[in-house]
Coordinates of C-alpha atoms and ligand atoms in Angstrom, one line a residue:
M1 CA 0.0 0.0 0.0
H2 CA 1.2 3.5 -0.8
R3 CA 1.7 5.6 2.2
L4 CA 0.0 9.0 1.9
A5 CA 0.8 12.0 4.1
L6 CA -1.4 14.8 5.5
V7 CA 0.5 17.7 6.9
W8 CA -1.6 19.4 9.6
F9 CA -0.8 23.1 10.1
K10 CA -1.7 24.8 13.4
R11 CA 0.4 27.5 14.9
D12 CA 3.3 26.8 12.6
L13 CA 2.2 28.8 9.5
R14 CA 5.5 28.8 7.6
M15 CA 7.5 26.7 5.2
A16 CA 11.0 27.1 6.7
D17 CA 12.3 24.9 9.5
H18 CA 9.2 22.8 9.3
A19 CA 9.8 19.1 10.0
P20 CA 6.4 17.8 8.9
L21 CA 6.8 19.5 5.5
H22 CA 10.2 18.1 5.2
A23 CA 8.9 14.6 6.0
A24 CA 6.0 14.9 3.5
A25 CA 8.5 15.2 0.6
Q26 CA 9.3 11.5 1.1
Y27 CA 5.8 10.3 0.3
P28 CA 4.4 9.4 -3.1
A29 CA 1.5 11.9 -2.5
A30 CA 0.8 14.5 0.1
A31 CA -1.7 17.2 1.0
A32 CA -1.7 19.9 3.7
L33 CA -4.6 20.9 6.0
Y34 CA -5.5 23.9 8.1
V35 CA -8.6 23.6 10.2
V36 CA -10.5 26.6 11.6
E37 CA -11.8 24.9 14.7
P38 CA -15.1 26.1 16.4
Q39 CA -13.5 25.3 19.8
W40 CA -11.0 28.0 19.0
V41 CA -13.3 30.5 17.4
H42 CA -15.8 30.2 20.3
S43 CA -13.2 30.1 23.1
P44 CA -13.1 33.1 25.5
E45 CA -9.5 33.9 24.5
C46 CA -10.2 34.3 20.8
D47 CA -10.6 37.7 19.2
A48 CA -11.3 39.1 15.7
Q49 CA -7.7 40.1 15.4
H50 CA -6.4 36.5 15.9
L51 CA -8.8 35.2 13.3
A52 CA -7.9 38.0 10.8
F53 CA -4.2 37.5 11.3
A54 CA -4.5 33.7 10.9
A55 CA -6.6 34.2 7.7
E56 CA -3.9 36.4 6.1
Q57 CA -1.2 33.9 7.0
V58 CA -3.1 30.9 5.8
N59 CA -4.0 32.5 2.5
A60 CA -0.4 33.5 2.0
L61 CA 0.9 30.0 2.9
C62 CA -1.7 28.5 0.6
S63 CA -0.2 30.3 -2.4
D64 CA 3.4 29.4 -1.4
L65 CA 2.6 25.7 -1.0
T66 CA 0.4 25.4 -4.1
A67 CA 3.2 27.0 -6.2
R68 CA 5.4 24.1 -5.0
G69 CA 2.8 21.4 -5.8
L70 CA 1.3 20.9 -2.3
P71 CA -2.4 21.7 -2.0
L72 CA -3.4 23.4 1.3
L73 CA -6.9 22.5 2.2
I74 CA -8.9 24.8 4.4
R75 CA -11.7 23.4 6.5
W76 CA -14.1 24.4 9.3
G77 CA -15.1 21.8 12.0
S78 CA -13.9 19.7 14.8
M79 CA -10.7 17.8 14.0
P80 CA -11.8 14.2 14.1
A81 CA -14.8 15.0 12.0
V82 CA -12.8 16.9 9.5
L83 CA -10.2 14.2 9.3
A84 CA -12.8 11.5 8.8
A85 CA -14.5 13.4 6.0
L86 CA -11.2 14.1 4.3
R87 CA -10.0 10.5 4.5
R88 CA -12.9 9.5 2.2
D89 CA -11.4 11.5 -0.6
F90 CA -7.8 11.2 0.3
P91 CA -7.0 8.0 2.2
F92 CA -3.9 9.3 4.0
T93 CA -2.0 6.8 6.2
D94 CA 0.1 9.4 8.1
L95 CA -0.8 12.6 9.8
L96 CA 2.3 14.8 10.3
S97 CA 2.2 17.8 12.6
H98 CA 4.1 19.8 15.2
E99 CA 3.4 19.5 18.8
E100 CA 1.3 22.2 20.3
T101 CA 1.3 23.6 23.8
G102 CA -2.1 25.2 23.9
P103 CA -5.2 25.8 26.0
L104 CA -7.2 23.0 27.6
W105 CA -9.5 22.8 24.6
S106 CA -6.5 22.0 22.3
F107 CA -5.2 19.5 24.8
A108 CA -8.6 17.7 24.7
R109 CA -8.7 18.0 20.9
D110 CA -5.2 16.3 20.6
R111 CA -6.5 13.4 22.7
A112 CA -9.5 13.0 20.4
V113 CA -7.3 13.2 17.3
S114 CA -5.0 10.6 18.8
A115 CA -8.0 8.3 19.6
W116 CA -9.3 8.8 16.1
C117 CA -6.0 7.9 14.5
R118 CA -5.7 4.8 16.6
S119 CA -9.2 3.7 15.7
V120 CA -8.6 4.0 11.9
G121 CA -4.9 3.0 11.8
V122 CA -3.5 6.3 10.9
C123 CA 0.0 7.0 12.2
W124 CA 0.3 10.4 13.8
Q125 CA 3.8 11.7 13.9
Q126 CA 4.5 14.9 15.8
W127 CA 7.7 17.0 16.0
P128 CA 8.6 19.6 18.6
Q129 CA 8.9 23.2 17.2
S130 CA 10.4 25.0 20.1
G131 CA 12.4 24.2 23.3
V132 CA 9.3 22.8 25.0
I133 CA 9.8 19.2 26.0
R134 CA 6.8 16.9 25.9
G135 CA 6.6 14.3 28.7
L136 CA 9.3 16.1 30.7
R137 CA 10.1 14.3 33.9
T138 CA 12.5 16.8 35.6
R139 CA 13.5 20.4 35.0
D140 CA 17.1 19.4 35.8
G141 CA 19.1 20.0 32.6
W142 CA 16.3 21.7 30.8
A143 CA 18.4 24.7 29.8
G144 CA 21.0 22.5 28.2
R145 CA 18.4 20.6 26.3
W146 CA 16.9 23.9 25.1
Q147 CA 20.4 25.0 23.9
E148 CA 20.9 21.7 22.0
R149 CA 17.6 22.0 20.2
M150 CA 18.1 25.6 19.3
D151 CA 21.7 25.0 18.1
A152 CA 20.6 22.1 15.8
P153 CA 20.6 22.9 12.1
L154 CA 17.4 24.3 10.6
V155 CA 15.2 21.7 8.8
S156 CA 15.6 22.2 5.0
V157 CA 12.6 23.1 2.9
P158 CA 11.8 20.8 -0.1
T159 CA 11.5 22.6 -3.4
R160 CA 8.6 20.4 -4.5
W161 CA 6.1 17.9 -3.1
A162 CA 4.1 15.3 -4.9
G163 CA 0.8 16.9 -4.2
A164 CA -2.4 14.9 -4.2
A165 CA -4.6 15.9 -7.1
G166 CA -8.4 16.7 -7.3
L167 CA -9.0 17.7 -3.7
A168 CA -11.4 20.6 -2.9
T169 CA -9.3 23.4 -1.5
G170 CA -12.0 25.0 0.5
A171 CA -12.0 28.6 1.7
W172 CA -11.7 30.6 4.9
P173 CA -15.0 30.1 6.7
Q174 CA -16.2 33.8 6.8
R175 CA -19.8 33.0 7.5
E176 CA -19.2 30.6 10.4
I177 CA -16.7 33.0 11.9
A178 CA -19.1 36.0 11.5
S179 CA -21.7 34.1 13.4
A180 CA -19.4 33.9 16.5
G181 CA -19.9 37.7 16.7
H182 CA -16.3 38.8 17.3
G183 CA -16.7 42.2 15.5
R184 CA -14.1 44.0 13.6
A185 CA -10.3 43.3 13.8
R186 CA -8.0 46.2 14.7
P187 CA -5.1 47.1 12.4
L188 CA -2.6 44.2 12.0
P189 CA 1.1 44.1 11.5
P190 CA 2.2 43.1 7.9
A191 CA 1.3 39.5 7.1
G192 CA 3.4 36.8 5.5
Q193 CA 6.8 35.1 6.1
A194 CA 8.6 37.8 4.2
A195 CA 7.2 40.5 6.5
A196 CA 8.3 38.3 9.5
Y197 CA 11.8 38.0 8.2
R198 CA 12.0 41.8 7.5
T199 CA 10.9 42.5 11.0
L200 CA 13.6 40.2 12.4
E201 CA 16.3 41.5 10.1
R202 CA 15.6 45.2 10.8
F203 CA 15.6 44.4 14.5
L204 CA 18.9 42.6 14.4
T205 CA 20.7 45.1 12.2
E206 CA 19.3 48.4 13.5
R207 CA 16.7 48.5 16.2
A208 CA 18.2 46.1 18.7
A209 CA 21.2 48.5 19.3
R210 CA 19.0 50.2 21.9
Y211 CA 17.0 47.2 23.0
R212 CA 18.1 47.3 26.7
Q213 CA 17.5 51.0 27.1
D214 CA 14.2 51.0 25.2
L215 CA 12.3 48.0 26.3
S216 CA 10.8 49.3 29.5
S217 CA 9.1 52.5 28.5
P218 CA 5.8 52.4 26.5
L219 CA 7.1 55.4 24.5
T220 CA 10.3 53.7 23.2
A221 CA 9.4 50.0 23.4
P222 CA 7.2 49.8 20.2
E223 CA 10.3 50.6 18.2
G224 CA 13.0 49.3 20.5
C225 CA 11.5 45.8 21.1
S226 CA 11.7 43.2 18.4
R227 CA 7.9 43.0 17.8
L228 CA 8.3 39.4 16.8
S229 CA 5.8 38.0 19.2
P230 CA 2.8 37.6 16.8
Y231 CA 5.1 36.0 14.2
L232 CA 6.3 33.5 16.9
A233 CA 2.9 32.9 18.3
F234 CA 1.5 32.0 14.9
G235 CA 4.7 30.2 13.9
L236 CA 5.6 32.3 10.9
L237 CA 9.1 32.1 12.3
S238 CA 10.4 29.2 14.3
M239 CA 12.2 29.9 17.6
R240 CA 15.2 28.1 16.1
Q241 CA 15.3 30.5 13.1
V242 CA 15.3 33.5 15.4
H243 CA 17.9 32.0 17.7
H244 CA 20.2 31.2 14.7
A245 CA 19.9 34.6 13.2
T246 CA 20.5 36.3 16.6
E247 CA 23.6 34.2 17.4
A248 CA 25.0 34.8 14.0
R249 CA 24.5 38.5 14.4
I250 CA 26.2 38.5 17.8
R251 CA 29.2 36.6 16.4
D252 CA 29.5 39.2 13.6
L253 CA 29.3 42.1 16.0
L254 CA 31.9 40.6 18.3
A255 CA 34.2 40.0 15.3
E256 CA 34.1 43.8 14.5
R257 CA 36.0 44.4 17.8
S258 CA 34.6 48.0 18.2
V259 CA 33.1 49.4 21.4
S260 CA 29.8 50.1 19.7
A261 CA 29.6 46.7 18.2
R262 CA 30.3 45.1 21.6
R263 CA 27.5 47.2 23.1
F264 CA 25.1 46.1 20.3
A265 CA 26.0 42.5 21.0
Y266 CA 25.4 43.0 24.7
S267 CA 21.9 44.3 24.0
L268 CA 21.3 41.3 21.8
R269 CA 22.2 39.0 24.7
A270 CA 19.3 40.4 26.7
F271 CA 17.1 39.6 23.7
A272 CA 18.5 36.1 23.3
A273 CA 17.8 35.4 27.0
R274 CA 14.1 36.2 26.4
L275 CA 13.9 33.6 23.6
R276 CA 14.7 31.0 26.3
W277 CA 12.2 32.5 28.7
H278 CA 9.6 32.0 26.0
C279 CA 10.0 28.3 26.1
H280 CA 10.7 28.2 29.9
F281 CA 7.2 29.7 30.5
M282 CA 5.5 27.5 27.9
Q283 CA 7.0 24.5 29.5
K284 CA 5.0 25.2 32.6
L285 CA 1.7 24.8 30.7
E286 CA 3.0 21.8 28.8
S287 CA 3.9 20.1 32.1
E288 CA 0.7 21.2 33.9
P289 CA -2.1 22.2 31.5
H290 CA -4.5 23.1 34.3
I291 CA -2.6 26.2 35.3
E292 CA -4.8 27.9 32.6
V293 CA -7.6 27.7 35.1
R294 CA -6.2 27.0 38.6
N295 CA -3.5 28.4 40.8
V296 CA 0.0 27.0 40.3
A297 CA 0.4 27.0 44.1
R298 CA -2.9 25.6 45.3
V299 CA -2.5 27.1 48.8
Y300 CA -3.7 30.4 47.2
D301 CA -7.1 28.8 46.2
G302 CA -9.9 30.8 47.6
L303 CA -7.8 33.9 48.4
R304 CA -9.4 36.2 45.9
E305 CA -12.3 34.3 44.5
G306 CA -14.9 35.6 47.0
H307 CA -13.9 39.3 46.6
F308 CA -14.4 39.6 42.9
E309 CA -15.8 43.1 42.1
P310 CA -17.2 43.2 38.5
R311 CA -17.2 47.0 38.6
Y312 CA -13.5 47.0 39.1
L313 CA -12.9 44.6 36.2
E314 CA -15.0 46.8 33.9
A315 CA -13.1 50.0 34.9
W316 CA -9.8 48.2 34.5
R317 CA -10.5 46.8 31.1
S318 CA -11.9 49.9 29.6
G319 CA -9.1 52.2 31.0
Q320 CA -11.2 54.1 33.4
T321 CA -9.6 53.4 36.8
G322 CA -8.5 57.0 37.5
Y323 CA -4.9 55.9 37.5
P324 CA -3.6 57.5 34.3
M325 CA -0.6 55.2 33.6
V326 CA -2.8 52.2 34.0
D327 CA -5.6 53.7 31.8
A328 CA -3.2 54.8 29.2
C329 CA -1.6 51.4 28.9
M330 CA -4.9 49.6 28.7
R331 CA -6.3 52.0 26.1
C332 CA -3.1 51.7 24.0
L333 CA -3.3 47.9 24.3
N334 CA -7.0 47.8 23.4
A335 CA -6.4 50.0 20.3
T336 CA -3.2 48.4 19.1
G337 CA -3.1 44.8 20.3
W338 CA 0.4 45.1 21.8
L339 CA 2.1 46.4 24.9
N340 CA 5.6 46.0 26.3
F341 CA 6.4 43.5 29.0
R342 CA 6.8 46.0 32.0
M343 CA 3.5 47.7 31.2
R344 CA 1.7 44.3 30.8
A345 CA 3.1 43.4 34.2
M346 CA 1.9 46.7 35.7
L347 CA -1.6 46.2 34.4
V348 CA -1.8 42.7 36.0
S349 CA -0.3 43.8 39.2
F350 CA -2.9 46.6 39.4
A351 CA -5.7 44.1 38.8
A352 CA -4.3 41.6 41.3
Y353 CA -3.3 43.9 44.2
H354 CA -4.9 47.3 43.9
L355 CA -8.3 45.8 42.8
W356 CA -7.8 42.3 44.3
L357 CA -9.2 40.6 41.2
H358 CA -8.6 36.9 40.6
W359 CA -6.3 36.6 37.5
R360 CA -8.6 34.5 35.3
E361 CA -11.0 37.1 34.1
P362 CA -8.4 39.8 33.6
G363 CA -6.3 37.2 31.9
L364 CA -9.1 36.5 29.4
H365 CA -9.4 40.1 28.6
L366 CA -5.7 40.5 28.0
A367 CA -5.6 37.2 25.9
R368 CA -8.1 38.8 23.5
Q369 CA -6.2 42.0 23.3
F370 CA -2.7 40.5 22.8
L371 CA -2.3 39.6 19.1
D372 CA 0.6 37.5 20.4
F373 CA -1.5 35.5 22.8
E374 CA 0.6 32.5 23.7
P375 CA -1.2 30.4 26.3
G376 CA 1.9 29.0 28.0
I377 CA 3.6 32.4 28.5
H378 CA 0.3 34.2 29.2
W379 CA -1.1 32.1 32.0
S380 CA 2.3 31.6 33.6
Q381 CA 2.9 35.4 33.6
M382 CA -0.7 36.1 34.8
Q383 CA -0.1 34.0 37.8
M384 CA 3.5 35.2 38.4
Q385 CA 2.3 38.8 38.4
S386 CA -0.6 38.0 40.6
G387 CA 1.5 36.2 43.2
T388 CA -0.1 32.7 42.9
T389 CA 3.0 30.7 41.8
G390 CA 4.4 30.6 45.3
I391 CA 8.0 30.8 43.9
N392 CA 8.3 34.4 42.7
A393 CA 9.0 37.5 44.7
L394 CA 5.9 39.6 45.1
R395 CA 6.1 42.5 42.6
I396 CA 3.6 45.2 43.2
Y397 CA 4.1 47.9 40.6
S398 CA 3.3 51.5 41.6
P399 CA 1.6 53.2 38.6
A400 CA 3.0 56.6 39.8
K401 CA 6.6 55.3 39.8
Q402 CA 6.2 53.7 36.4
Q403 CA 5.0 57.0 35.2
R404 CA 7.9 58.9 36.7
D405 CA 10.4 56.4 35.4
H406 CA 9.0 55.7 31.9
D407 CA 6.8 58.7 31.0
P408 CA 8.2 61.6 33.0
R409 CA 6.8 64.3 30.7
G410 CA 3.4 62.6 30.5
E411 CA 3.5 62.2 26.7
F412 CA 2.2 58.6 26.7
I413 CA -0.6 59.5 29.1
H414 CA -1.7 62.5 27.1
R415 CA -1.7 60.5 23.9
W416 CA -4.0 57.8 25.3
V417 CA -5.9 59.7 28.0
P418 CA -6.5 63.1 26.5
E419 CA -9.0 64.1 29.1
Y420 CA -6.5 63.5 31.9
G421 CA -6.4 66.6 34.1
T422 CA -10.0 67.6 33.3
S423 CA -13.2 66.9 35.1
A424 CA -14.1 64.3 32.5
Y425 CA -11.4 62.0 34.0
P426 CA -12.6 59.7 36.8
A427 CA -11.3 59.9 40.3
P428 CA -9.1 56.9 41.4
I429 CA -11.2 53.8 41.8
V430 CA -9.5 52.7 45.0
E431 CA -7.4 54.4 47.5
E432 CA -3.9 53.0 46.9
H433 CA -2.4 52.9 50.3
D434 CA -5.3 51.1 52.0
A435 CA -5.8 48.7 49.0
L436 CA -2.2 47.7 49.1
E437 CA -2.0 47.3 52.9
R438 CA -5.0 44.9 52.6
A439 CA -3.5 43.0 49.7
R440 CA -0.2 42.5 51.5
E441 CA -1.8 41.3 54.6
R442 CA -3.9 38.9 52.7
M443 CA -1.0 37.6 50.6
F444 CA 1.3 37.2 53.6
S445 CA -1.3 35.5 55.7
V446 CA -0.9 32.6 53.3
R447 CA 2.6 33.1 52.2
N448 CA 4.2 32.9 55.6
T449 CA 2.6 29.5 56.5
A450 CA 4.4 26.2 56.5
A451 CA 2.0 24.9 53.9
A452 CA 2.9 27.7 51.5
R453 CA 6.6 26.9 51.9
E454 CA 6.0 23.3 51.3
E455 CA 3.9 24.1 48.2
A456 CA 6.6 26.5 47.0
A457 CA 9.2 23.7 47.2
R458 CA 6.9 21.5 45.1
V459 CA 6.3 24.2 42.5
Q460 CA 10.0 25.0 42.3
H461 CA 10.9 21.4 41.8
R462 CA 8.3 21.0 39.0
H463 CA 8.5 24.4 37.2
G464 CA 11.3 26.5 38.5
S465 CA 14.3 27.3 36.4
R466 CA 17.7 25.8 37.4
R467 CA 19.8 28.7 36.6
S468 CA 23.0 27.2 38.1
G469 CA 22.6 24.3 35.7
L470 CA 22.8 21.9 38.6
P471 CA 20.0 19.4 39.4
D472 CA 17.5 20.7 41.9
T473 CA 18.7 18.4 44.6
Q474 CA 22.3 19.7 44.4
R475 CA 21.5 23.3 44.1
R476 CA 22.0 25.4 47.2
R477 CA 18.7 27.1 47.6
K478 CA 18.8 30.8 47.1
P479 CA 18.1 32.8 50.3
A480 CA 14.7 34.2 50.5
T481 CA 14.1 36.9 47.9
R482 CA 12.9 40.0 49.7
A483 CA 9.4 41.0 48.8
R484 CA 10.0 44.6 47.5
T485 CA 6.8 45.9 48.8
S486 CA 6.9 44.7 52.4
P487 CA 9.4 44.7 55.2
R488 CA 8.1 41.3 56.1
Q489 CA 10.0 38.5 54.6
A490 CA 8.6 35.2 53.3
T491 CA 10.6 32.2 52.3
L492 CA 10.6 32.5 48.5
F493 CA 12.4 31.0 45.6
T494 CA 13.3 32.8 42.4
D495 CA 12.3 32.1 38.9
E496 CA 14.0 33.0 35.7
S497 CA 12.6 36.2 34.5
E498 CA 11.1 39.5 35.5
Ligands
FAD501 C1 0.8 39.3 32.0 C2 1.7 39.0 30.8 C3 1.2 38.3 29.8 C4 2.0 38.0 28.7 N1 1.4 37.3 27.7 C5 2.2 37.0 26.6 C6 1.6 36.3 25.5 O1 0.5 35.9 25.5 N2 2.4 36.0 24.4 C7 3.8 36.4 24.4 O2 4.4 36.2 23.4 N3 4.3 37.1 25.4 C8 3.6 37.4 26.5 N4 4.1 38.1 27.5 C9 5.6 38.4 27.5 C10 6.1 39.7 26.9 O3 5.4 40.8 27.4 C11 5.9 39.7 25.4 O4 6.6 38.5 24.8 C12 6.6 40.9 24.7 O5 6.1 42.1 25.2 C13 6.4 40.7 23.2 O6 6.9 41.8 22.4 P1 8.3 41.6 21.6 O7 8.1 40.4 20.7 O8 8.6 42.9 21.0 O9 9.3 41.2 22.8 P2 10.9 41.2 22.8 O10 11.2 42.0 24.1 O11 11.5 41.7 21.6 O12 11.2 39.7 23.1 C14 11.4 38.8 22.1 C15 10.6 37.5 22.4 O13 11.0 36.9 23.6 C16 9.9 36.4 24.3 N5 9.7 37.1 25.5 C17 10.0 38.4 25.8 N6 9.7 38.6 27.1 C18 9.3 37.5 27.6 C19 8.8 37.1 28.9 N7 8.9 38.0 30.0 N8 8.4 35.9 29.1 C20 8.4 35.0 28.1 N9 8.8 35.2 26.9 C21 9.2 36.5 26.6 C22 8.7 36.6 23.3 O14 8.6 35.4 22.5 C23 9.1 37.8 22.5 O15 8.5 37.8 21.3 C24 3.3 38.5 28.6 C25 3.8 39.2 29.7 C26 3.0 39.5 30.8 C27 3.5 40.3 31.9

């Protein structure tokens, strides 16, 4: 029997460094498939911008693949049903895809696909596409394995495939998507792999020179940061491609032996570290998919749930809290779909501590606003910035200090909150001093217990980074990281990133 391959595209919408595409070239006939899944479209994290961005990429990919002989079929429906229908026209024997570290619905979907494949005798082969390790037993040695994977050569792209003939291509399901009621998408970054490369190249050759200085302020970060996150989240670039290009650029700069080139390389090192953080945070969701909906450290269960104030959530997500830096950041994000790391963290800290909101609902709002929504990074960061991981120092951001440090002349605030300073602008929604006193007391009433320390040790063992490179058992535990906002000290561990 001829073996026939079906390449299943998900969040890997590219041709380069694509192991399933490479493998498909070995088959006498192959087709490719992208499925717009109702579970995604109707999920609370999905927004019109995600769908519009995916549509542009899929259409571009469709032209690229078709030109090389491989038809890309676009379908709407649940995966097992789509696969079963397609198999009637194209009796594929092998399903080839990348692994995905996604939300719980995609985890359940993968189980259903796996069961379907077993039931009909299709062989499903999956390849990793980042540094995330499936079935990881211990975090010891993780950084070394990440390095090995990233340093491996890129997978070559075949110039032609033996594409299956006569299959209906299908089209983007506009009507079904419209019925989900997502509304209009906001302006998107340029689509296509060429645009992704251009963004990477311009960053590595020009913009990254000031990366370290520019990444914290919302005024300078839009130009100073790489802006690669949507391209990485939808897989237009693989992490390995970005890693290779960055390391090559660092080597070239160091070979120049000038002070300015050395400075540039130093800036790029900060960027390179974040590429590892990307996978480090995704690994947490891969290892424990339920952290999308429940606390990483279970001792914090019940701490905020009973205090949820819908009025606060509404004011926060519409940029009407009366804290100008918070409101400016939220309005900027809502309009553009992007915000730099520090300002994202400040928004979450404000929701978690000033407003004492549980992280799940704010996290869903942000997931819809971030074009780069990456579940593994997102939910890990939501919990880290809300103090529910048990292993990170409590970080409570003062909006006034962020304003002084990163928008001293108020340019950013005036751009996004033009009514600031007039009677049209609301008074602060909570009194900061009292709100934070209460938040600290509540946090430390749990954090200082023996149960919290035990839980922190468990979490550190399962998810914490091993920066020393030593196994967890041999590593001398770092002394408690002092909580910056309180004179009281809890026994804490540290994690890899801010
Ligand atoms: C509450 C919260 C939620 C977040 N949700 C997401 C998300 O859904 N998707 C997402 O890609 N990033 C998320 N981040 C991390 C970070 O803010 C974005 O990666 C970054 O702002 C994207 O812009 P950039 O590509 O220009 O970043 P750059 O600074 O140029 O960084 C390059 C790449 O490194 C990775 N990276 C950078 N910072 C981090 C970090 N702190 N942790 C993990 N990876 C990092 C990203 O892949 C990023 O694209 C979140 C941060 C916070 C505080």
